[in-house]
Short mmCIF file of C-alpha atoms in Angstrom, two decimals:
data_model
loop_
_atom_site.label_atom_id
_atom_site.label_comp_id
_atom_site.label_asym_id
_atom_site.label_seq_id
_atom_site.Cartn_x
_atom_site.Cartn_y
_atom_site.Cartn_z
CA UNK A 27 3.36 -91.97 -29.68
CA UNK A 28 6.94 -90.88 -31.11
CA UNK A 29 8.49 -87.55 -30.45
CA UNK A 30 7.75 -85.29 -32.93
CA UNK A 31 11.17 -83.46 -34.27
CA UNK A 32 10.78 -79.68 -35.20
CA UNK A 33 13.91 -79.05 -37.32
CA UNK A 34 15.16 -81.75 -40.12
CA UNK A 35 18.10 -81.63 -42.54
CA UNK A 36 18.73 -83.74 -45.41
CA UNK A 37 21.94 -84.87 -46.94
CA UNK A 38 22.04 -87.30 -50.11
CA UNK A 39 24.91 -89.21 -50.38
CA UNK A 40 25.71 -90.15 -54.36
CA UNK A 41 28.04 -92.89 -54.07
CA UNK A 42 26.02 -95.33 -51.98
CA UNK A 43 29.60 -97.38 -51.59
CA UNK A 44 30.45 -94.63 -49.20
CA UNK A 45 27.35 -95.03 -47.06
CA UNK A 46 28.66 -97.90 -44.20
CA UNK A 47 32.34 -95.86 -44.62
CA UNK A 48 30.54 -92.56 -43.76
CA UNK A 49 27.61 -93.72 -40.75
CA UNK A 50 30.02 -96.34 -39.53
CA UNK A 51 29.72 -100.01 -39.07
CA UNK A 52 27.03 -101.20 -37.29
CA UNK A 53 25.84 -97.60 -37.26
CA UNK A 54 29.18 -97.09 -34.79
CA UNK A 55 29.81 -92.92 -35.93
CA UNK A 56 25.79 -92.65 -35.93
CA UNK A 57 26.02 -93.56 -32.29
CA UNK A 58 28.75 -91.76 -31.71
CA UNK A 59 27.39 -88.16 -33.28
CA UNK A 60 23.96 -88.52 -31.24
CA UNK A 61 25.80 -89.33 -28.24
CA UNK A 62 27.13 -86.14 -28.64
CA UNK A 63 24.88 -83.87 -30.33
CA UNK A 64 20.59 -84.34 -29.05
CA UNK A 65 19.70 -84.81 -32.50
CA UNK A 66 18.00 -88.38 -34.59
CA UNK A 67 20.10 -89.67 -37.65
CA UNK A 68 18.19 -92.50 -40.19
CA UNK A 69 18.87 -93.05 -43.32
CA UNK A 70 17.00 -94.27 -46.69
CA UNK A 71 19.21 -95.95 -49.32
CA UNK A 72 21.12 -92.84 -50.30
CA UNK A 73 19.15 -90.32 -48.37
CA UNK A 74 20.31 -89.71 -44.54
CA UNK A 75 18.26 -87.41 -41.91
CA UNK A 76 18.80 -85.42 -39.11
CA UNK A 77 16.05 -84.02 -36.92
CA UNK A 78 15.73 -82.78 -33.39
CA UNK A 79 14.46 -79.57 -31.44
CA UNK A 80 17.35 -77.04 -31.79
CA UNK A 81 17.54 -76.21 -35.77
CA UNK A 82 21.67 -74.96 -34.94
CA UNK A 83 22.56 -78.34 -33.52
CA UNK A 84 20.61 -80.43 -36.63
CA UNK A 85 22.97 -77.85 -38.69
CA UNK A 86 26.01 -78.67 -36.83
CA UNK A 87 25.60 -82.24 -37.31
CA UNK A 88 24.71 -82.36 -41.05
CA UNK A 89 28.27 -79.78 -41.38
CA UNK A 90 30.12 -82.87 -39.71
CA UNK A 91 28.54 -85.83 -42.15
CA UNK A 92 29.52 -82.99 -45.20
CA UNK A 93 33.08 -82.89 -43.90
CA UNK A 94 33.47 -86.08 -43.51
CA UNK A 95 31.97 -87.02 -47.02
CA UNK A 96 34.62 -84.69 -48.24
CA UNK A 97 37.69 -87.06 -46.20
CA UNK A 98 36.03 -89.79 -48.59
CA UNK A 99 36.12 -87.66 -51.83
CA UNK A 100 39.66 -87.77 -51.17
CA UNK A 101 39.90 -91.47 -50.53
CA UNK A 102 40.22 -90.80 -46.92
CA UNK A 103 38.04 -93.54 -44.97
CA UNK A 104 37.28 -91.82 -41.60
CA UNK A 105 38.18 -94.12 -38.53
CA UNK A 106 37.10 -93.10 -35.07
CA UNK A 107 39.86 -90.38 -34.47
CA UNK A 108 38.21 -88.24 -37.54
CA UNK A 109 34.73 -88.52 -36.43
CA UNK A 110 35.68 -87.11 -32.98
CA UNK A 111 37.61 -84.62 -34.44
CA UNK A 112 35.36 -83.35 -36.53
CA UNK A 113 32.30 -83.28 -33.30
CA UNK A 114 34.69 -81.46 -31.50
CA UNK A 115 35.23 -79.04 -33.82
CA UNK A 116 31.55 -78.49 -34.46
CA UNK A 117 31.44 -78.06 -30.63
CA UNK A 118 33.76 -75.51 -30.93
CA UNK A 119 33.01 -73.90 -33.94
CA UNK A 120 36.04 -74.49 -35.35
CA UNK A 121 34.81 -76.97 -38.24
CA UNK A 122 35.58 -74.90 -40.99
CA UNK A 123 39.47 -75.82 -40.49
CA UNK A 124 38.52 -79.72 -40.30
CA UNK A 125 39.65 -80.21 -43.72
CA UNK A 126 42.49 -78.11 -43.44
CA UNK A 127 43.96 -80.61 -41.19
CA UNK A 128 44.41 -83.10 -44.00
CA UNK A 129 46.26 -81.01 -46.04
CA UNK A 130 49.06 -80.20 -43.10
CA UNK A 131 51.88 -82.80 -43.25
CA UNK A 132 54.00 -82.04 -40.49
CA UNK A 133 55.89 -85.05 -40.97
CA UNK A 134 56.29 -89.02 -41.51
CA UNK A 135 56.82 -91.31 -39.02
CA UNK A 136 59.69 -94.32 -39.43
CA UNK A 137 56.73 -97.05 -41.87
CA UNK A 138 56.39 -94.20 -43.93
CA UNK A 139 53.11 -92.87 -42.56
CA UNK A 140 52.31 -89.32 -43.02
CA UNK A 141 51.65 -87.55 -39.83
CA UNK A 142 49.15 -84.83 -39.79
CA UNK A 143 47.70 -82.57 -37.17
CA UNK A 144 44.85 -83.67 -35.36
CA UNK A 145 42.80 -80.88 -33.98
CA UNK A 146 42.62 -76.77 -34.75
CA UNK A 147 44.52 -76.25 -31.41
CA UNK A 148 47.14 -78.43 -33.26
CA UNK A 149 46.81 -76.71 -36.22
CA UNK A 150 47.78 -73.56 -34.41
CA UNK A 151 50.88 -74.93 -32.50
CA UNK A 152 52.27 -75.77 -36.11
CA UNK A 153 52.01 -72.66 -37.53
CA UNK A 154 52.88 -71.08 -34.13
CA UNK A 155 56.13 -72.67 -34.36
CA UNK A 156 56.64 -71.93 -37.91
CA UNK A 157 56.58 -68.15 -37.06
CA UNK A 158 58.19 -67.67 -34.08
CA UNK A 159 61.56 -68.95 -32.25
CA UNK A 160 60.04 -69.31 -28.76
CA UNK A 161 56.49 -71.24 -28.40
CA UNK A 162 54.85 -72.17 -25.50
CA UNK A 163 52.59 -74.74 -25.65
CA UNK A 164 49.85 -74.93 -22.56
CA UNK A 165 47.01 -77.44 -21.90
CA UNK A 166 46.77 -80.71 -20.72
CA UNK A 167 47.61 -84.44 -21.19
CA UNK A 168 46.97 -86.27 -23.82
CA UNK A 169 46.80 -82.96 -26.51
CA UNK A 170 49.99 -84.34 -28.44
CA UNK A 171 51.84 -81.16 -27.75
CA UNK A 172 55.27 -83.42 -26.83
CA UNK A 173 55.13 -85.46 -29.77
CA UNK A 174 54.27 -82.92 -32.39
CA UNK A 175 56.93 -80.80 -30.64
CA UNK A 176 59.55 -83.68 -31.36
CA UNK A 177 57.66 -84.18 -35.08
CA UNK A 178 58.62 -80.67 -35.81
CA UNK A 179 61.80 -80.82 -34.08
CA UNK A 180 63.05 -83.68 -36.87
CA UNK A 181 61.37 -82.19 -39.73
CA UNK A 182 63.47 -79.23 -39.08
CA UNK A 183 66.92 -81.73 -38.81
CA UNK A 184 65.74 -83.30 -42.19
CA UNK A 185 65.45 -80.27 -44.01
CA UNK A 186 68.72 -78.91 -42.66
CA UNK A 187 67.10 -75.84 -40.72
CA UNK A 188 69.17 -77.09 -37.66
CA UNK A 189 72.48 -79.24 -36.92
CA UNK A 190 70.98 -80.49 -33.48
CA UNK A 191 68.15 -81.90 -31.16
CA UNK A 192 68.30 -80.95 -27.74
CA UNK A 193 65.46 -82.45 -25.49
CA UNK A 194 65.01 -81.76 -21.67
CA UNK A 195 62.63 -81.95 -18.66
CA UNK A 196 63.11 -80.92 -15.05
CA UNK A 197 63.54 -84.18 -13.12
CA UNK A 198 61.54 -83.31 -10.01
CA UNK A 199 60.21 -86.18 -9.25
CA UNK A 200 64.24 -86.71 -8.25
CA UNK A 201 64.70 -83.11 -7.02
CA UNK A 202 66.65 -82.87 -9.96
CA UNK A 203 69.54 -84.16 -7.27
CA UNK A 204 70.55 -86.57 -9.90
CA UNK A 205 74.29 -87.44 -8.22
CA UNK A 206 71.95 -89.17 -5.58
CA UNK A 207 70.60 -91.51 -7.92
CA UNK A 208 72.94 -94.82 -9.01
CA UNK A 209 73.84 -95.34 -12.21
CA UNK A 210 74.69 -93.18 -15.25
CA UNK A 211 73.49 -90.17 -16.79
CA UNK A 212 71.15 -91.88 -19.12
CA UNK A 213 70.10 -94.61 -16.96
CA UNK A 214 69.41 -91.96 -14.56
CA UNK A 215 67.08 -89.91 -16.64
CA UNK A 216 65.87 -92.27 -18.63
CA UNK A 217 62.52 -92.64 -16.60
CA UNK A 218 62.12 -89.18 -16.77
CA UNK A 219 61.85 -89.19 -20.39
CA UNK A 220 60.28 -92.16 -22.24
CA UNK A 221 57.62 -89.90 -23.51
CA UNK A 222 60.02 -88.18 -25.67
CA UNK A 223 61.62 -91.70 -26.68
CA UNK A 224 58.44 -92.43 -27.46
CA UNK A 225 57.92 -89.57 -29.72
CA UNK A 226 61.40 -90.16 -31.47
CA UNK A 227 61.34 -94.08 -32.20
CA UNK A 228 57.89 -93.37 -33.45
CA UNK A 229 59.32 -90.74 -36.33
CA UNK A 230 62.98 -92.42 -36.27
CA UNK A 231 62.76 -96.10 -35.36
CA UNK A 232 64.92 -97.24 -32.40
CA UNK A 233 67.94 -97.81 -34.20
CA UNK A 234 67.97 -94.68 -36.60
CA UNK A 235 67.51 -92.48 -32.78
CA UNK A 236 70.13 -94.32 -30.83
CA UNK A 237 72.31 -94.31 -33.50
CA UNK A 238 72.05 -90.03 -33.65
CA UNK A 239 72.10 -89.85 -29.61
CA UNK A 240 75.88 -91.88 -29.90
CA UNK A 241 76.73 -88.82 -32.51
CA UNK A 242 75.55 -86.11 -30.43
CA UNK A 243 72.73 -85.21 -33.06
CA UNK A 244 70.21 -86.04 -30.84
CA UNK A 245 70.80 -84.98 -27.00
CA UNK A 246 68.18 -85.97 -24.38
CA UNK A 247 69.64 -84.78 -20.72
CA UNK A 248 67.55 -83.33 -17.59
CA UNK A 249 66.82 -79.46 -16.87
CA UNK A 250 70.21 -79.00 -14.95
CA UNK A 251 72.94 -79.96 -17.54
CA UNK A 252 71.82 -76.92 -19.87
CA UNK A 253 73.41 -74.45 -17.36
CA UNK A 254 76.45 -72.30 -18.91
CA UNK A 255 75.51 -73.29 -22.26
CA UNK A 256 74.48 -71.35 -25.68
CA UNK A 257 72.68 -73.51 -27.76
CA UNK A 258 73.11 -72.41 -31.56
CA UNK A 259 71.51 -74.09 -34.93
CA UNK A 260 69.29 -76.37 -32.28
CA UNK A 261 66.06 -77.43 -32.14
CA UNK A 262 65.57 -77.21 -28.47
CA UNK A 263 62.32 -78.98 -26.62
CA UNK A 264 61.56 -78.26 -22.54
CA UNK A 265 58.63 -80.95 -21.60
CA UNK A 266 56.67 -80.64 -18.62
CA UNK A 267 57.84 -76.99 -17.71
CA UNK A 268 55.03 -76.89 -15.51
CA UNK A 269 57.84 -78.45 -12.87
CA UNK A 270 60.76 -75.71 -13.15
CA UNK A 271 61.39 -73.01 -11.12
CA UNK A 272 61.42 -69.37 -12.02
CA UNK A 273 65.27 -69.57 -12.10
CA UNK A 274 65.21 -72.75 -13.81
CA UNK A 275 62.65 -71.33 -16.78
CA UNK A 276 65.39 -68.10 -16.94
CA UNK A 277 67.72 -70.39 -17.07
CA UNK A 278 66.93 -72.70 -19.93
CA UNK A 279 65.46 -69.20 -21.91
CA UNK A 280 68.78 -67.65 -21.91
CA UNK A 281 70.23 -70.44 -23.81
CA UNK A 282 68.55 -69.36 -26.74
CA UNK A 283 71.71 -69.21 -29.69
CA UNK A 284 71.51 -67.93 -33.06
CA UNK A 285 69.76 -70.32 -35.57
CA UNK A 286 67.77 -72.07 -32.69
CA UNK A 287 64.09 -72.74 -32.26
CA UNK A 288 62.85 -73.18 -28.35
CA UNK A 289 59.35 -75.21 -27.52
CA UNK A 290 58.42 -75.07 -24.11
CA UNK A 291 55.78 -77.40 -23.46
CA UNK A 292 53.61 -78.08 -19.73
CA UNK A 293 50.32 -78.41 -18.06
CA UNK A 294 49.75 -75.90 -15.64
CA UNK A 295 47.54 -78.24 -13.54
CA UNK A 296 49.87 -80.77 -12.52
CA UNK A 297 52.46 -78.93 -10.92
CA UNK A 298 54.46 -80.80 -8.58
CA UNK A 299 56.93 -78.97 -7.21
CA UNK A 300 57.44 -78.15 -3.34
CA UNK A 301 54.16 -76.10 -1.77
CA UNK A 302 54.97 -72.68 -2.46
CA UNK A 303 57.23 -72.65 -4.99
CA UNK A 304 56.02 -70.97 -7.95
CA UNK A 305 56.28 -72.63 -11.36
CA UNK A 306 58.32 -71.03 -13.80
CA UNK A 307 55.84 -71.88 -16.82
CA UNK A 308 52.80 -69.71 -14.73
CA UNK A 309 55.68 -67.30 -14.16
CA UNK A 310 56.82 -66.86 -17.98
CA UNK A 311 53.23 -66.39 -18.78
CA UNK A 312 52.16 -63.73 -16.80
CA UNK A 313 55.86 -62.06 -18.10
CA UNK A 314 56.26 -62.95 -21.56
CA UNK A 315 52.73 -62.86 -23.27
CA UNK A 316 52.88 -59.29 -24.66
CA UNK A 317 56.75 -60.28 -25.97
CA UNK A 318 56.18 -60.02 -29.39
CA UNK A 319 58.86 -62.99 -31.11
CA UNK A 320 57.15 -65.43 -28.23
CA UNK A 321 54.11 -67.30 -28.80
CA UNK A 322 51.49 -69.25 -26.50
CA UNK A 323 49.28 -71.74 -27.28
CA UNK A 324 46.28 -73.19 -25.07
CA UNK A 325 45.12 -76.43 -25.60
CA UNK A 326 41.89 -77.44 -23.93
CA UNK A 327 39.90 -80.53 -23.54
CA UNK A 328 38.60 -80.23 -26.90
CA UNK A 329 41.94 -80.98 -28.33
CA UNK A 330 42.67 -84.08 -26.80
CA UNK A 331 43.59 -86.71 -29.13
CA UNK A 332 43.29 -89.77 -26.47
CA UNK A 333 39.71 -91.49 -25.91
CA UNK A 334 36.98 -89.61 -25.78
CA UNK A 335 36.09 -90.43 -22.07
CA UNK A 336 39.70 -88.64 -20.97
CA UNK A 337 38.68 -85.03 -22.61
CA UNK A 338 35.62 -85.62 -19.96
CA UNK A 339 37.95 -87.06 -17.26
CA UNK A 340 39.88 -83.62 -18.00
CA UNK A 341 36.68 -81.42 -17.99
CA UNK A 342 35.20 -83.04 -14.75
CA UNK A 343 38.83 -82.48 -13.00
CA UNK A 344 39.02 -79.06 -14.08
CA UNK A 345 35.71 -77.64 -12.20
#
């Protein structure tokens, strides 16, 4: 005998072309939403139901299908990324932004592509950045804060808002003792940095970036080269600031110059400097978060945008 449901919803969908777009092929996005919320979908020609025991989690679920049917009353055809966004939002209780997301263009990438935020915690690093000169951004791997960071970094070039790019990490993993290692400058760093190459030949192409690097418009160098300096009119980016110091994070701050815009992005759980050495990102925290022209941003596992199995890789690490 089947298990009787207490709670049901019902949601009719009018244009039955948008039926295998909405519930996925093969059923794929049914599978995925009852993988992640304990509730029964089936549909009827036009007619789809949800049932299961806990009436807010039936609700939840039939919010996500609406949102979703709204992507495709814009001629959006979800893929997998928007059906996980919008479960994690529903999770969260953040769903009421999902469509919100569509309408923020932070950029376009080199084809042409528009690129839009993925995730509310996304959504509030944008607008973070848009109000404030210094933003920290906080969480873990995989939540796109380097590559939105760079996004809004060239947006702000394009539109004139700033002459210059200035990107920088500490090199620990070389004890930023970079005299020690052979080659030159940019062969020596280069390791240290392809995630923000990545980021930039996404938006720029490879040509279009090295061709602004040669003219100085573009400037990727380690932690240490920024001491002395006043960087003016610059959009300036510090990745993985989870491995500076407290002198190093003072430092780089300090540099701030008129016209300039400062993102300080790390992970505060893989720190890897020496064993008891305090970062400078857990440092800045605790001293900066009642500064009112600084803002910080937490990302969770919610708001990662990499397969769904990492945000539980993330959660399971984190206990």
């Amino acid at each position: 005998m089947s298990e009787i449901r207490e709670f049901s919803s019902q949601l009719i969908v009018s244009n039955p072309n948008w039926l295998v777009a909405l519930l996925g092929t093969q059923d794929k996005y049914v599978n995925l939403i009852e993988e992640n919320f304990p509730v029964i979908i089936a549909n009827r020609g036009e007619v789809i139901n949800i049932s299961g025991d806990n009436e807010n989690e039936v609700e939840k679920v039939r919010q996500v299908l609406l949102n979703l049917l709204q992507l495709l009353e814009r001629s959006i055809t979800p893929r997998t990324m928007d059906v996980m966004t919008a479960i994690k939002m529903a999770q969260n209780n953040t769903l009421e932004f999902f469509i919100t997301l569509y309408d923020e263009v932070v950029g376009r990438a080199a084809d042409g592509k528009a690129i839009r935020v993925k995730n509310f915690g996304q959504l509030q690093y944008v607008k973070a950045v848009e109000k404030h000169d210094v933003v920290f951004g906080i969480g873990p791997a995989g939540t796109g804060k380097t590559f939105l960071a760079v996004v809004l970094a060239v947006q702000a070039l394009r539109e004139g808002t700033v002459k210059k790019i200035i990107l920088t990490r500490p090199a620990v993993e070389a004890g930023e003792n970079l005299g020690f290692l052979p080659g030159d400058l940019k062969e020596k760093v280069d390791p240290y940095l392809r995630p923000i190459y990545d980021a930039l030949y996404t938006i720029y192409g490879t040509e279009q970036t090295n061709r602004l690097m040669e003219r100085g418009i573009i400037e990727i160098a380690p932690l240490a080269y920024m001491r002395g300096r006043t960087l003016d009119d610059a959009y300036v980016i510090l990745d993985e600031a989870q491995n500076t110091t407290i002198a190093q994070m003072k430092m780089f701050l300090t540099r701030l110059g008129f016209g300039s815009k400062m993102i300080i992005n790390g992970d505060k759980t893989q720190i890897d400097l020496p064993t008891g050495v305090k970062s400078g990102l857990i440092d800045a925290e605790f001293k900066l978060n009642k500064v009112r022209r600084i803002s910080f941003v937490e990302f969770d596992e919610f708001d990662v945008v990499r397969h769904p199995v990492v945000a539980d890789i993330i959660r399971a690490y984190s206990k």
